[in-house]
Short mmCIF file of C-alpha atoms in Angstrom, two decimals:
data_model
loop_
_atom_site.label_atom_id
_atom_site.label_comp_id
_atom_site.label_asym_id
_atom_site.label_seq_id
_atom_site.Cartn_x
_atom_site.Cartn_y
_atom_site.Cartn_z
CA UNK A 1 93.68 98.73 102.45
CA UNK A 2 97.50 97.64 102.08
CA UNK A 3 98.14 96.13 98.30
CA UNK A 4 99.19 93.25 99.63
CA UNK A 5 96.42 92.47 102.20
CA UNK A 6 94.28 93.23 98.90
CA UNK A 7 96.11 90.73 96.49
CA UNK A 8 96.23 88.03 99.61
CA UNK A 9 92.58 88.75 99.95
CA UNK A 10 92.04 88.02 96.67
CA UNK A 11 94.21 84.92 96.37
CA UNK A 12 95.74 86.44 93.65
CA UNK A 13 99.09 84.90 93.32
CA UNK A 14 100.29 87.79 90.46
CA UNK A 15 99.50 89.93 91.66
CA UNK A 16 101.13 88.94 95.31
CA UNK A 17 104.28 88.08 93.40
CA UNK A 18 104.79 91.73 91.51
CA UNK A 19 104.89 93.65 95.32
CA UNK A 20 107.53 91.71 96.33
CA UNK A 21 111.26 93.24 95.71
CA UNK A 22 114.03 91.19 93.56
CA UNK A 23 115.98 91.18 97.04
CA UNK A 24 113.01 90.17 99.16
CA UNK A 25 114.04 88.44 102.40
CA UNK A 26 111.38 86.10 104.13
CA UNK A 27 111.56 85.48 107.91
CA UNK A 28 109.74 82.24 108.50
CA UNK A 29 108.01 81.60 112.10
CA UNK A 30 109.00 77.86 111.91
CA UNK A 31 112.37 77.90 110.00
CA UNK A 32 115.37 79.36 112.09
CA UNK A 33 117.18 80.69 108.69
CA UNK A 34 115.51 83.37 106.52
CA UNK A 35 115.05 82.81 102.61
CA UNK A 36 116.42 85.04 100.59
CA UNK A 37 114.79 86.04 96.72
CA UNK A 38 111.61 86.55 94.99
CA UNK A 39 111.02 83.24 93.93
CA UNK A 40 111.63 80.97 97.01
CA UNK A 41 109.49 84.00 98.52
CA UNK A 42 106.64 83.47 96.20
CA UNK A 43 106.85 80.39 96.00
CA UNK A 44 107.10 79.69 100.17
CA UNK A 45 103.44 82.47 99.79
CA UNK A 46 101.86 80.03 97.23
CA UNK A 47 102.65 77.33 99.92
CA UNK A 48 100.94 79.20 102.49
CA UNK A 49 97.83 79.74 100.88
CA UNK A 50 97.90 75.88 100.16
CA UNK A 51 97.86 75.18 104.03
CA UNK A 52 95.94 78.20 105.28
CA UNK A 53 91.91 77.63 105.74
CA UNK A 54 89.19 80.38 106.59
CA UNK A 55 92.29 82.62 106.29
CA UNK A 56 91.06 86.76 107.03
CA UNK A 57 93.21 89.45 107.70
CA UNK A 58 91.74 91.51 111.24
CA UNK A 59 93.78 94.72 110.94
CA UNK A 60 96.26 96.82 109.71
CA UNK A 61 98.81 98.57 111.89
CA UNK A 62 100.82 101.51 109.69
CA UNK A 63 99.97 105.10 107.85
CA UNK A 64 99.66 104.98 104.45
CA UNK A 65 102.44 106.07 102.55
CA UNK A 66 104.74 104.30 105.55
CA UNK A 67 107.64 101.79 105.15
CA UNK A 68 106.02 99.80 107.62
CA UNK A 69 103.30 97.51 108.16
CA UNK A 70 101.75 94.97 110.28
CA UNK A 71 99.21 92.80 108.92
CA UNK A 72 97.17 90.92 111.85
CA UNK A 73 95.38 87.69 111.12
CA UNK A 74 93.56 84.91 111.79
CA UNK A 75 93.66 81.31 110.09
CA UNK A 76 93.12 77.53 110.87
CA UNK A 77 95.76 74.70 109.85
CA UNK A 78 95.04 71.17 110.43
CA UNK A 79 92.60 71.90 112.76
CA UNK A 80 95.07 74.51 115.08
CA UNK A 81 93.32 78.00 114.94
CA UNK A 82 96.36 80.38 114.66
CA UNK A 83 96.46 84.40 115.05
CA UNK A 84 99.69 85.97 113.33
CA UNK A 85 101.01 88.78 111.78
CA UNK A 86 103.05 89.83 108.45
CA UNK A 87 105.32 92.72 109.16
CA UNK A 88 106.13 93.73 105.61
CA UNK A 89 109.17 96.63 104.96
CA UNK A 90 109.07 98.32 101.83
CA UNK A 91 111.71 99.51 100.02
CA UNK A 92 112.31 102.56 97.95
CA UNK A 93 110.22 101.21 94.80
CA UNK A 94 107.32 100.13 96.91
CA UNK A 95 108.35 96.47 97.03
CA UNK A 96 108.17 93.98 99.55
CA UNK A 97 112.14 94.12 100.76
CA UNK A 98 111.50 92.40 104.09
CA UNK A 99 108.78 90.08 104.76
CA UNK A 100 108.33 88.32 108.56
CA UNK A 101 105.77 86.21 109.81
CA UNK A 102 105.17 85.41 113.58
CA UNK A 103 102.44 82.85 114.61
CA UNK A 104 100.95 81.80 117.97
CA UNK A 105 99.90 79.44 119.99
CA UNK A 106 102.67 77.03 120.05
CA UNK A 107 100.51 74.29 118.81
CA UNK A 108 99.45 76.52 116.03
CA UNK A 109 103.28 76.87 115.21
CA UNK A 110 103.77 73.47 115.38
CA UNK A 111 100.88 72.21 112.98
CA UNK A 112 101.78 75.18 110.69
CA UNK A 113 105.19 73.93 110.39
CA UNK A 114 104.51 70.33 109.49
CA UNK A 115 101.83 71.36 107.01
CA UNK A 116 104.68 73.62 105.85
CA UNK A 117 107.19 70.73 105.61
CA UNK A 118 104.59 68.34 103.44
CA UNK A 119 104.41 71.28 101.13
CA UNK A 120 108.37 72.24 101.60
CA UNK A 121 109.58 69.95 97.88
CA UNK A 122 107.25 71.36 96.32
CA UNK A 123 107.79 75.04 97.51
CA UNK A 124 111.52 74.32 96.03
CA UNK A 125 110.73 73.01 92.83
CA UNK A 126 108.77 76.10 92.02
CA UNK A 127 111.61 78.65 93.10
CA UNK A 128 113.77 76.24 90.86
CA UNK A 129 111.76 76.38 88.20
CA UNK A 130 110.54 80.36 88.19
CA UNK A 131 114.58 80.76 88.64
CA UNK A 132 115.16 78.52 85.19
CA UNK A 133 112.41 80.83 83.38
CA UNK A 134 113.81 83.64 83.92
CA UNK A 135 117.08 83.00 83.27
CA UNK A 136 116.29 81.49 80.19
CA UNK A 137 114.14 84.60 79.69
CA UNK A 138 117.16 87.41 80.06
#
């Protein structure tokens, strides 16, 4: 089992947070721009696991060891049932460099992004605010 699909699986925000890569990029399936950095990353992740319900990952596609991955699964929001993936690149450390979520059916899309919008000031006041502690940290 992938790490990630583990610490998703889990709902263990940490742990979720420490694969992904300083540079992380996340490709939304209902925003047209991606969103660069670790903490609007996490942060976007925490979000997701706010909205998802009966969440469950059906397969892995990618050989261990690989750069790779493609995370299939299955999840309600308001009602929608939704099947998507998480293609997930890692980079040389093992992190989470690239991170890309596609969704379908439309409607699923649809009530996935308005959930995502309620959740969206929020989302942004935690990347603010992990971004503050560690500055203040260094």
């Amino acid at each position: 089992m992938h790490p990630f699909r583990k610490a998703v699986e889990a709902r263990d925000e940490a742990a979720i947070e420490a694969l992904l890569a300083d540079d992380v990029v996340f490709t939304s399936p209902v925003a047209f721009k991606p969103y660069p950095g670790k903490a609007i990353t996490a942060a976007i992740l925490r979000g997701v696991m706010r909205v998802f319900e009966d969440f469950r990952y059906l397969k892995e596609i990618g050989a261990e060891g690989a750069a790779d991955h493609a995370l299939v699964f299955e999840t309600t929001v308001a009602g929608k049932r939704i099947t998507g993936c998480d293609f997930i690149h890692l980079d040389a450390d093992g992190k989470i460099d690239e991170f890309m979520v596609m969704v379908r059916p439309l409607s699923g899309a649809q009530a996935l992004s308005e959930a995502m919008a309620a959740q969206f000031e929020r989302i942004q006041r935690e990347a603010v605010e992990q971004i503050e502690r560690e500055a203040a940290g260094s």
